[in-house]
Amino acid sequence: MTDTPQETLANLLTETRRFDPPPALAATANVTAEAYEQASADRLGFWEQAARRLHWGTDWEQTLDWTNPPFAKWFIGGKLNVAYNCLDRHVEAGNGDRVAIYWEGEPAGDERVVTYAELLTEVKKAANALTDLGVVAGDRVAIYLPMIPEAAVAMLACARIGATHNVVFGGFSVDALSGRINDATAKVVITADGGYRRGKPSALKPTVDESVALAPSVEKVLVVRRTGEDVAWTDKDVWWHDAVGGASEDHEAQDFDAEHPLFILYTSGTTAKPKGILHTTGGYLTQASYTHHAVFDLKPESDVYWCTADIGWVTGHSYIVYGPLSNGATQVMYEGTPDTPHRGRFWEIVEKYKVTLLYTAPTAIRTFAKWGDDIPAKFDLSSLRILGSVGEPINPEAWIWYRDNIGSGKTPIVDTWWQTETGAMMISPLPGVTSTKPGSAQRPLPGIAADVVDDEGNSVPNGGGGYLVLREPWPSMLRTIWGDDQRFIDTYWSKFDAMYFAGDGAKRDDDGDIWLLGRVDDVMLVSGHNISTTEVESALVSHPKVAESAVVGATDPITGQGIVAFVILRGSVEPDDGLTTELRNHVAAKLGPIAKPRQIMLVPELPKTRSGKIMRRLLRDVAEHRSLGDVTTLQDSAVMDLISQGMDKGKPED
Ligand code: 6R9
């Protein structure tokens, strides 16, 4: 027996590199260290001030109502229009000629420049068209579109008339789409004939037709012509260019209650029925807008911002549409994949539009690293001043690669932790304040009460690992799961008393900074130690031959679970006989022998969701030789065949 309490999550990886903010950035930063002090002295006062950055038609009477947790209300009595905040007020302030969107289609030369005045006109017309189709405030509208400006127009038009949008990733299956339309009982679906993906038109309309046949609530389908391919036509279908093209340009935005439902977004990636995460109006916009201003230090007159996310992901909602547009940003929107027509496409776009702020995901960064340093080196990336990361823990080596190869070795990196459920960023460095550490999201943003706790819900000391929780409500928090309050309580508020449990593991380093360690469902129990997938993956990625890896725990007769690692090598590396042994030893040297993988599989690809998250659940099925579970949210189903074939050939090592 020992006095040491049972560790909740092991802390194996140490990182000592530090990068101070560039002095020039710090000197002019939108947000300084004072914000932390202000927020800790008066958290609600701090959020009131952030809300004042928006235009309210009617002021709120009370900032927060938390008398019936976990059902929060923010800015009670306040009224505002989200589209007015994103568009009209910028035009009224004389900025109608400012570019809102530089849109870049996937086919070369396919581009559109949309100013704030033009975007406003389109949104007004679309708002009128939706009204003509019978949509009224409170109705749900499903949006299933490629990355074209109409996606933003559709969302803002819904917001303008108080309809609740429900965006579904273009490319999701009939099951996924019809399930989401039905759960939200959407009245209208907005879609397109198709979009471009990897150099080819990729149809969307057939999936909508099949889904609508299964969805009795749908009355009309509004169809954008994007590819011009032939489409089947039903009596519910209306062309966007007819309905919106013919609509009036006059539309006065009406204010809605701060707690009016703005959107539902379904979370993906689990086996269970998708959860319709509900966000409302005032608190959501307050935090999406403030965090975009603070974390990207946006200077709307001079910055060109580019978030590479898809509109079907919460990142596209908060950091393509609502955050940036509410701040009057000029941004790039890109339709296609990073390797069409060549692997330098992203960097070509950065060079062309002189992008200053770039927000992308670790999966993309690791892919670029795999493709080789020589590709970004061919382009002028000197306009970049801040780089962001979101979606998964970023491995320290991928972080360094990003900074060195994309950020010329000098731009700050903001690793932003948040979720569909949190609505907006929660933990992140501030680029003009924080001395950054590769791989750490570091510190809760001002006004956010994040903590790392043990099984009993007690804060872990510095150096300890455990569960990431939020101790206080925040403005952009989910209000419930659509139609299922009990599931909302059970999923997020039952593990610990009076705390929101995010489902992520985390640790606090010796300075108190937070490191995300992946989903707790993925944590591996090896010989009595709880080991995070993230730390083992980061150790693997720190080997110069490894571009990407995914680690899972597979049942093991001796250790409980054995660590099985799936590894993608960097582009130029030829595997040799000793490589897997070398990698296993490398992990043992970095993290200790307990974390040494039982088996390493070299694979060409990893199974990922549409937002780029590794689906470890499927890899666990492979590692334990089970048939595959639900693959509806998988980005590319052929990947699993490739991996399973390789797995059958490989045999466990000692
Ligand atoms: C925005 C978004 C949420 C989950 C979250 C966590 C993971 C997101 C992260 C991160 C480590 C980061 N995640 N950002 N993990 N570091 N910077 O991704 O929303 O799709 O709902 O996913 O993604 O596991 O719980 P969503």
XYZ file of C-alpha atoms and ligand atoms in Angstrom:
680
model
C 0.000 0.000 0.000
C 1.128 3.501 -0.747
C -0.261 6.941 0.093
C -0.136 8.047 -3.511
C -3.680 8.411 -4.805
C -4.583 6.335 -7.831
C -3.566 8.411 -10.863
C -6.484 9.283 -13.142
C -4.385 9.761 -16.246
C -0.659 9.344 -16.551
C 1.536 12.337 -17.431
C 4.378 10.940 -19.502
C 5.481 13.570 -21.982
C 7.579 16.606 -21.084
C 8.082 19.567 -23.343
C 10.431 22.424 -22.586
C 10.334 24.597 -25.709
C 8.796 28.079 -25.278
C 8.021 30.832 -27.780
C 7.335 34.378 -26.656
C 4.865 36.528 -28.597
C 6.533 38.730 -31.230
C 6.994 42.153 -29.546
C 5.275 44.040 -32.377
C 2.207 41.829 -32.106
C 2.145 42.130 -28.327
C 2.369 45.920 -28.583
C -0.771 46.246 -30.695
C -2.738 43.174 -29.579
C -6.529 43.494 -29.376
C -6.494 41.754 -26.011
C -3.831 41.986 -23.333
C -3.166 40.200 -20.066
C -5.493 42.645 -18.337
C -8.460 40.701 -19.733
C -7.647 37.755 -17.466
C -7.642 40.028 -14.431
C -10.849 41.765 -15.417
C -12.621 38.474 -15.999
C -11.444 36.924 -12.776
C -12.503 39.982 -10.813
C -15.951 40.111 -12.452
C -16.739 37.263 -14.832
C -20.245 38.382 -15.719
C -19.130 41.981 -16.097
C -16.453 40.767 -18.478
C -19.019 38.954 -20.657
C -21.315 41.965 -20.578
C -18.503 44.012 -21.995
C -17.930 41.384 -24.692
C -21.659 41.451 -25.515
C -21.437 45.222 -25.945
C -19.250 44.622 -28.988
C -22.510 43.628 -30.710
C -25.530 45.695 -31.670
C -28.559 44.999 -29.478
C -31.992 46.301 -30.460
C -33.100 45.895 -26.854
C -30.724 45.734 -23.921
C -30.742 42.733 -21.620
C -32.084 42.983 -18.082
C -30.061 40.201 -16.537
C -26.724 38.777 -17.685
C -27.076 35.173 -16.578
C -29.870 33.053 -15.180
C -28.368 29.918 -13.648
C -31.157 29.160 -11.219
C -32.097 25.965 -13.005
C -28.799 24.310 -13.923
C -27.774 22.931 -16.348
C -30.276 25.054 -18.299
C -28.609 28.427 -18.683
C -30.023 31.646 -20.029
C -27.764 34.521 -21.019
C -28.614 38.163 -21.594
C -32.214 37.725 -20.557
C -34.605 40.166 -22.141
C -32.021 41.275 -24.718
C -32.949 41.261 -28.395
C -30.728 41.322 -31.462
C -30.492 40.120 -35.025
C -27.481 37.974 -35.832
C -27.443 38.796 -39.564
C -27.723 42.505 -38.800
C -24.662 42.154 -36.587
C -22.755 40.275 -39.281
C -23.716 42.471 -42.234
C -25.981 45.531 -41.997
C -24.026 47.288 -39.293
C -20.776 47.063 -41.276
C -22.472 48.448 -44.372
C -24.119 51.199 -42.314
C -20.700 52.059 -40.896
C -19.449 52.720 -44.436
C -17.674 49.418 -45.007
C -19.973 48.023 -47.685
C -17.148 47.912 -50.223
C -14.910 45.835 -47.995
C -14.463 42.285 -49.253
C -16.264 39.819 -47.035
C -15.395 36.676 -48.973
C -12.703 35.859 -51.484
C -14.162 32.621 -52.702
C -11.918 30.169 -54.457
C -13.614 27.266 -56.225
C -11.778 24.020 -56.639
C -11.500 24.228 -60.461
C -8.646 26.582 -61.322
C -9.753 30.107 -62.139
C -13.145 29.673 -60.508
C -13.323 32.597 -58.113
C -15.757 35.159 -56.731
C -15.207 38.297 -54.721
C -18.144 39.229 -52.488
C -18.225 42.551 -50.633
C -20.170 43.159 -47.443
C -22.757 45.170 -49.405
C -23.196 42.339 -51.904
C -23.393 39.697 -49.213
C -26.034 41.744 -47.412
C -28.116 42.043 -50.592
C -27.908 38.290 -51.205
C -28.892 37.534 -47.629
C -31.857 39.906 -47.818
C -33.021 38.244 -51.029
C -32.567 34.773 -49.579
C -34.447 35.841 -46.437
C -37.353 36.993 -48.614
C -37.216 33.787 -50.655
C -37.350 31.617 -47.529
C -40.261 33.661 -46.219
C -42.034 33.186 -49.570
C -41.507 29.430 -49.206
C -43.385 29.588 -45.939
C -40.497 29.592 -43.473
C -41.236 31.512 -40.298
C -39.245 32.206 -37.126
C -38.722 29.010 -35.154
C -38.923 26.706 -38.202
C -35.950 24.469 -38.918
C -34.088 24.586 -42.225
C -31.584 21.892 -43.155
C -28.563 23.028 -45.173
C -26.601 20.509 -47.225
C -24.242 22.477 -49.435
C -20.677 22.481 -50.688
C -18.269 25.242 -49.660
C -19.756 27.992 -51.779
C -20.777 31.506 -50.690
C -24.426 30.403 -50.783
C -23.694 28.270 -47.713
C -22.959 31.417 -45.689
C -25.853 33.239 -47.367
C -28.237 30.413 -46.444
C -27.144 30.371 -42.810
C -27.362 34.142 -42.459
C -30.741 34.255 -44.214
C -32.079 31.753 -41.693
C -30.609 33.763 -38.832
C -32.111 36.928 -40.277
C -35.660 35.565 -40.161
C -35.221 33.582 -36.955
C -35.295 30.159 -38.615
C -33.051 27.595 -36.938
C -30.535 26.097 -39.321
C -29.237 22.596 -39.223
C -26.189 22.247 -41.442
C -25.191 18.755 -42.499
C -21.804 18.017 -44.099
C -22.145 17.799 -47.878
C -21.307 14.191 -48.626
C -22.993 12.578 -45.629
C -25.084 9.548 -46.541
C -28.848 9.275 -46.918
C -29.030 7.719 -43.442
C -27.105 10.538 -41.841
C -28.913 13.296 -43.729
C -32.443 11.943 -43.378
C -31.842 11.142 -39.699
C -30.789 14.732 -39.042
C -33.636 16.241 -41.097
C -36.143 14.092 -39.247
C -34.745 14.725 -35.788
C -34.958 18.467 -36.408
C -38.250 18.144 -38.383
C -36.888 20.547 -40.976
C -39.426 22.260 -43.224
C -37.041 23.271 -45.997
C -33.772 21.814 -47.246
C -31.217 24.017 -48.995
C -28.850 22.108 -51.234
C -27.046 22.214 -54.576
C -26.835 19.998 -57.630
C -23.337 19.192 -56.387
C -19.904 20.564 -55.649
C -16.376 19.923 -56.823
C -14.239 17.408 -55.027
C -10.846 16.202 -56.203
C -11.251 17.647 -59.669
C -14.670 16.186 -60.378
C -18.257 17.291 -59.873
C -19.686 15.396 -56.955
C -23.477 15.210 -56.850
C -25.465 16.164 -53.748
C -29.009 16.283 -55.055
C -29.562 12.497 -55.373
C -28.805 12.060 -51.648
C -31.245 14.857 -50.856
C -33.939 13.297 -53.046
C -33.635 9.981 -51.240
C -33.499 11.660 -47.837
C -36.495 13.890 -48.485
C -38.495 10.812 -49.495
C -37.856 9.591 -45.937
C -38.566 12.943 -44.285
C -42.246 13.903 -44.198
C -41.595 17.294 -42.581
C -39.880 18.679 -45.694
C -42.107 20.926 -47.798
C -39.611 22.546 -50.153
C -36.089 21.956 -51.410
C -34.114 24.979 -52.564
C -31.414 23.968 -55.044
C -28.329 26.010 -55.915
C -26.905 25.352 -59.368
C -23.206 24.867 -58.855
C -21.928 22.143 -61.187
C -24.602 22.381 -63.878
C -24.926 18.597 -64.020
C -28.351 17.153 -64.773
C -30.538 16.603 -61.738
C -33.803 14.791 -61.185
C -36.583 17.199 -60.260
C -39.493 16.757 -57.872
C -42.488 18.975 -57.189
C -40.882 20.122 -53.933
C -37.800 21.458 -55.728
C -37.196 25.143 -56.410
C -34.083 26.579 -58.039
C -32.188 28.993 -55.833
C -31.566 31.300 -58.815
C -35.324 31.519 -59.420
C -36.450 31.911 -55.827
C -33.578 34.026 -54.520
C -32.734 35.628 -57.861
C -36.294 36.890 -58.202
C -36.738 38.000 -54.599
C -36.851 41.572 -53.384
C -33.650 43.230 -52.144
C -35.521 44.954 -49.355
C -35.625 43.241 -46.036
C -35.532 44.760 -42.627
C -34.022 42.555 -39.966
C -36.217 41.967 -36.982
C -34.680 41.397 -33.558
C -34.991 38.081 -31.778
C -34.726 37.159 -28.161
C -31.202 36.424 -26.914
C -32.334 32.856 -26.192
C -34.015 32.304 -29.566
C -32.654 29.079 -31.167
C -30.028 29.986 -33.783
C -28.896 26.571 -34.913
C -28.826 22.865 -34.273
C -25.684 20.999 -35.198
C -25.392 17.258 -34.895
C -22.251 15.842 -33.363
C -20.765 12.942 -35.207
C -18.256 10.208 -34.697
C -19.946 8.083 -32.059
C -21.954 4.913 -32.416
C -24.989 6.332 -30.651
C -27.738 8.369 -32.292
C -26.306 11.793 -33.185
C -26.963 14.543 -30.686
C -28.581 17.744 -31.941
C -26.602 20.396 -30.128
C -28.727 23.505 -29.697
C -27.239 26.990 -29.730
C -29.117 30.206 -29.155
C -28.596 33.772 -30.262
C -27.094 36.372 -27.940
C -24.623 34.399 -25.852
C -23.442 32.384 -28.825
C -22.713 35.422 -30.963
C -21.073 37.231 -28.050
C -18.518 34.503 -27.474
C -17.967 33.530 -31.145
C -17.299 37.172 -31.934
C -15.151 37.980 -28.907
C -12.955 34.891 -29.188
C -12.334 35.484 -32.882
C -11.299 39.057 -32.102
C -9.113 38.006 -29.178
C -7.491 34.803 -30.372
C -6.844 35.889 -33.966
C -6.169 39.493 -32.984
C -8.229 40.407 -36.033
C -7.597 43.850 -37.519
C -10.516 44.014 -39.965
C -8.952 46.775 -42.089
C -5.762 44.897 -42.874
C -6.058 41.199 -42.094
C -7.042 38.482 -44.533
C -8.325 35.544 -42.558
C -8.751 31.988 -43.766
C -10.375 29.150 -41.869
C -10.066 25.947 -43.896
C -12.901 24.157 -42.083
C -16.055 22.947 -43.771
C -19.278 24.773 -43.089
C -20.738 21.463 -41.867
C -18.437 21.524 -38.847
C -18.975 23.805 -35.862
C -15.679 25.469 -36.759
C -17.275 26.587 -40.034
C -20.236 28.001 -38.115
C -18.313 29.937 -35.484
C -15.126 30.811 -37.348
C -16.197 31.194 -40.981
C -19.654 32.624 -40.578
C -20.561 34.134 -37.215
C -17.251 35.121 -35.569
C -15.432 36.629 -38.567
C -18.448 38.283 -40.188
C -19.615 39.823 -36.920
C -16.136 41.330 -36.699
C -16.162 42.657 -40.271
C -13.340 40.367 -41.387
C -12.171 39.829 -44.941
C -11.799 36.131 -45.459
C -10.953 33.426 -47.939
C -13.360 30.549 -48.493
C -12.151 27.522 -50.450
C -14.356 24.842 -51.942
C -12.006 21.952 -52.495
C -9.388 19.625 -51.130
C -5.783 20.619 -50.327
C -4.301 18.452 -53.072
C -6.402 19.556 -56.038
C -4.989 20.133 -58.552
C -1.667 19.915 -56.681
C -0.345 19.573 -53.143
C 0.606 23.211 -52.916
C -2.955 24.497 -53.375
C -3.326 25.886 -49.841
C -0.042 27.756 -50.066
C -0.884 29.076 -53.496
C -4.086 30.498 -51.984
C -2.200 32.028 -49.032
C 0.218 33.659 -51.481
C -2.535 34.849 -53.846
C -4.686 36.552 -51.209
C -1.841 37.433 -48.822
C -3.556 35.588 -46.014
C -2.452 36.860 -42.600
C -4.425 34.601 -40.235
C -4.787 30.903 -40.958
C -6.942 28.454 -39.002
C -6.668 24.762 -39.809
C -6.613 21.325 -38.206
C -3.812 19.040 -36.990
C -4.876 16.393 -39.492
C -4.122 18.821 -42.334
C -0.849 19.919 -40.763
C 0.347 16.318 -40.407
C -0.657 15.620 -43.988
C 1.359 18.608 -45.205
C 4.331 17.423 -43.177
C 3.982 14.009 -44.796
C 3.936 15.548 -48.279
C 7.228 17.299 -47.573
C 8.737 20.636 -46.581
C 9.647 21.478 -50.171
C 6.015 22.116 -51.155
C 5.193 25.111 -48.913
C 8.762 26.337 -49.453
C 7.872 27.134 -53.073
C 5.347 29.797 -52.058
C 5.550 33.203 -50.441
C 3.928 32.732 -47.040
C 5.413 35.859 -45.489
C 1.998 37.519 -45.090
C 1.032 35.060 -42.330
C 1.147 36.476 -38.816
C -0.891 34.045 -36.671
C -1.590 30.347 -37.177
C -4.427 28.496 -35.496
C -5.124 24.836 -34.841
C -8.372 23.104 -33.898
C -10.036 19.714 -33.828
C -7.573 17.414 -32.134
C -4.563 17.669 -29.895
C -1.690 18.947 -32.007
C 1.425 16.867 -31.486
C 4.409 18.999 -30.449
C 6.354 17.974 -33.555
C 3.456 18.892 -35.859
C 3.217 22.236 -34.040
C 6.917 22.912 -34.656
C 6.565 21.840 -38.277
C 3.644 24.272 -38.686
C 5.562 27.141 -37.136
C 8.779 26.489 -39.070
C 7.401 25.611 -42.485
C 4.232 27.687 -42.664
C 4.937 30.394 -40.114
C 8.531 31.141 -41.231
C 9.680 30.097 -37.771
C 8.153 33.177 -36.164
C 4.362 33.286 -36.114
C 2.567 32.477 -32.875
C 0.432 29.350 -32.942
C -2.898 29.369 -31.160
C -4.027 25.852 -30.296
C -7.717 26.332 -29.599
C -9.656 23.763 -27.592
C -13.420 23.804 -27.828
C -16.356 21.658 -28.974
C -19.636 21.759 -30.885
C -21.139 21.871 -27.414
C -19.106 24.843 -26.211
C -19.974 26.804 -29.363
C -16.789 28.842 -29.302
C -13.171 28.651 -28.183
C -12.596 27.900 -24.497
C -8.899 27.189 -23.984
C -6.255 28.849 -26.100
C -3.182 31.014 -25.939
C -3.666 34.731 -26.644
C -1.206 35.568 -29.417
C -0.015 38.850 -27.934
C 0.198 37.587 -24.363
C 1.013 33.921 -24.031
C 4.443 32.399 -24.190
C 3.415 29.344 -26.203
C 4.360 25.702 -25.713
C 4.189 23.248 -28.619
C 1.266 20.906 -28.044
C -0.534 22.773 -25.286
C -3.791 24.736 -25.497
C -2.519 26.283 -22.261
C -4.993 28.480 -20.497
C -8.753 29.002 -20.295
C -9.674 32.174 -22.148
C -10.747 35.122 -19.999
C -14.205 34.457 -18.569
C -13.898 30.665 -18.867
C -13.600 28.382 -15.839
C -11.913 25.198 -17.092
C -10.298 22.734 -14.735
C -8.715 19.288 -14.691
C -10.157 16.996 -12.030
C -9.704 13.452 -10.740
C -12.360 10.719 -10.440
C -13.793 12.438 -7.368
C -14.049 15.809 -9.095
C -11.146 17.374 -7.181
C -8.735 19.616 -9.082
C -5.547 17.758 -9.860
C -2.301 19.420 -8.771
C 0.186 20.680 -11.341
C 1.817 17.689 -12.975
C -1.356 15.608 -12.672
C -3.778 14.239 -15.246
C -7.528 13.735 -15.228
C -10.792 14.920 -16.754
C -11.363 18.272 -18.386
C -14.375 20.058 -16.884
C -15.987 23.485 -17.002
C -16.973 24.824 -13.631
C -19.057 27.839 -14.623
C -21.560 28.450 -17.413
C -20.304 30.381 -20.454
C -22.289 32.448 -22.974
C -21.989 30.168 -26.023
C -22.711 26.944 -24.149
C -25.158 24.477 -25.659
C -28.597 24.980 -24.169
C -29.721 21.383 -24.522
C -29.795 18.428 -26.890
C -32.618 19.109 -29.329
C -35.728 17.376 -28.034
C -33.925 15.501 -25.278
C -33.212 17.461 -22.096
C -32.606 14.273 -20.136
C -29.871 13.160 -22.515
C -28.309 16.624 -22.162
C -28.189 16.168 -18.392
C -26.984 12.566 -18.564
C -24.287 13.166 -21.153
C -22.622 16.287 -19.823
C -23.730 17.031 -16.261
C -23.959 13.687 -14.468
C -20.385 12.536 -14.091
C -19.549 15.303 -11.625
C -21.712 17.444 -9.445
C -22.276 20.948 -10.857
C -19.631 20.640 -13.563
C -19.813 20.207 -17.315
C -17.822 17.138 -18.338
C -16.376 17.540 -21.816
C -15.405 13.900 -22.403
C -11.732 14.811 -22.843
C -8.735 13.823 -20.781
C -6.207 16.498 -19.909
C -3.227 17.222 -17.724
C -1.823 20.280 -16.066
C 1.903 20.855 -16.386
C 4.217 22.291 -13.766
C 3.257 25.835 -14.748
C -0.449 25.020 -14.526
C -0.911 25.005 -18.321
C -3.468 22.603 -19.780
C -2.607 19.840 -22.253
C -5.427 17.983 -23.953
C -4.968 14.228 -24.012
C -7.782 12.994 -26.256
C -11.195 11.512 -25.549
C -11.407 9.627 -22.261
C -13.169 6.782 -24.080
C -9.920 6.217 -25.945
C -7.690 6.109 -22.857
C -5.764 2.830 -22.625
C -5.432 0.855 -19.424
C -2.054 -0.837 -19.573
C -0.836 -2.785 -16.534
C -2.841 -0.562 -14.221
C -1.793 2.722 -15.850
C -4.187 4.998 -17.702
C -2.273 6.069 -20.771
C -3.568 8.647 -23.216
C -3.532 7.934 -26.932
C -2.302 11.485 -27.543
C 0.972 11.097 -25.680
C 1.899 7.873 -27.448
C 0.916 9.364 -30.806
C 2.973 12.472 -30.098
C 5.974 10.329 -29.196
C 5.621 8.481 -32.489
C 5.216 11.696 -34.480
C 8.394 13.025 -32.862
C 10.323 10.328 -34.758
C 11.661 11.892 -37.959
C 10.270 9.109 -40.133
C 6.685 9.376 -38.862
C 4.089 11.782 -40.269
C 0.991 10.655 -38.443
C -0.159 7.966 -36.077
C -3.211 6.651 -34.284
C -2.975 4.540 -31.174
C -5.570 2.274 -29.604
C -5.770 -0.118 -26.694
C -6.580 -3.689 -27.740
C -7.517 -6.382 -25.240
C -4.417 -8.134 -23.994
C -4.401 -11.269 -21.820
C -1.443 -10.089 -19.756
C -1.543 -6.295 -19.520
C -5.312 -5.682 -19.748
C -4.881 -3.655 -22.875
C -1.953 -3.629 -25.245
C -1.003 -0.564 -27.248
C -1.479 -0.982 -30.982
C -0.155 1.859 -33.131
C -1.078 2.613 -36.719
C 1.629 4.692 -38.352
C 1.886 6.701 -41.575
C 5.448 7.367 -42.667
C 6.672 10.642 -44.125
C 6.622 10.827 -47.925
C 10.244 9.995 -48.691
C 10.750 7.222 -46.108
C 11.198 3.608 -47.253
C 10.358 1.173 -44.460
C 13.015 -1.392 -43.597
C 12.892 -4.497 -41.423
C 14.065 -2.815 -38.274
C 11.717 0.168 -38.481
C 8.896 -1.008 -36.250
C 11.360 -2.069 -33.549
C 13.059 1.302 -33.865
C 9.717 3.082 -33.414
C 8.715 0.976 -30.436
C 12.030 1.719 -28.772
C 11.673 5.388 -29.588
C 8.337 5.529 -27.731
C 9.818 3.673 -24.777
C 12.704 6.141 -24.657
C 10.374 9.155 -24.799
C 7.633 8.023 -22.414
C 8.992 5.041 -20.508
C 8.669 1.303 -21.157
C 5.017 1.221 -20.014
C 3.991 3.096 -23.152
C 5.889 0.898 -25.600
C 3.445 -0.262 -28.309
C 2.799 -3.981 -28.445
C 2.403 -3.770 -32.180
C 3.011 -1.205 -34.906
C 1.182 -1.294 -38.216
C 2.441 0.783 -41.127
C -0.611 2.061 -42.998
C -1.198 4.387 -45.963
C -4.147 6.273 -44.429
C -6.172 6.552 -41.232
C -9.945 6.532 -40.863
C -11.162 10.070 -40.199
C -14.386 11.959 -39.770
C -15.271 14.754 -42.142
C -13.728 17.234 -39.747
C -10.511 15.244 -39.742
C -10.692 13.490 -36.394
C -9.182 10.037 -36.255
C -11.853 7.380 -35.649
C -9.989 5.224 -33.157
C -13.108 3.183 -32.509
C -12.799 1.671 -35.976
C -9.114 0.988 -35.461
C -9.919 -0.754 -32.210
C -12.320 -2.991 -34.139
C -9.499 -3.806 -36.547
C -6.967 -4.378 -33.772
C -9.344 -6.754 -31.999
C -10.347 -8.453 -35.247
C -13.987 -7.461 -34.977
C -16.225 -6.548 -37.843
C -16.525 -2.805 -38.254
C -19.134 -0.794 -36.383
C -20.986 2.227 -37.737
C -19.050 3.913 -40.545
C -21.595 6.554 -41.626
C -19.458 9.481 -40.561
C -16.251 8.138 -42.053
C -14.733 10.398 -44.681
C -13.471 7.663 -46.989
C -14.687 4.142 -46.400
C -12.088 2.511 -48.680
C -9.464 3.387 -46.062
C -10.740 0.722 -43.697
C -10.317 -2.033 -46.277
C -6.713 -1.028 -46.809
C -6.013 -1.040 -43.089
C -7.791 -4.332 -42.384
C -5.856 -6.042 -45.162
C -2.579 -4.846 -43.687
C -3.649 -5.923 -40.196
C -4.249 -9.479 -41.273
C -0.698 -9.652 -42.525
C 0.938 -8.129 -39.466
C 1.357 -10.188 -36.328
C 1.802 -8.961 -32.787
C 5.363 -8.391 -31.685
C 6.632 -9.116 -28.200
C -14.139 22.520 -32.450
C -14.313 21.028 -32.511
C -14.674 18.482 -30.103
C -13.552 17.581 -29.635
C -13.032 17.940 -28.278
C -11.630 17.361 -28.357
C -11.215 17.654 -29.769
C -10.948 20.052 -30.497
C -8.948 20.486 -29.781
C -9.276 19.168 -29.409
C -7.255 18.922 -28.364
C -7.655 20.984 -29.400
N -10.519 18.937 -29.883
N -9.995 20.996 -30.449
N -8.431 18.392 -28.708
N -6.856 20.156 -28.697
N -7.245 22.211 -29.738
O -13.401 20.310 -32.841
O -15.556 20.571 -32.162
O -16.009 18.594 -33.669
O -17.353 19.008 -31.540
O -15.002 18.214 -31.452
O -12.425 17.713 -30.511
O -11.664 15.984 -28.157
O -13.816 17.375 -27.272
P -16.059 19.071 -32.255
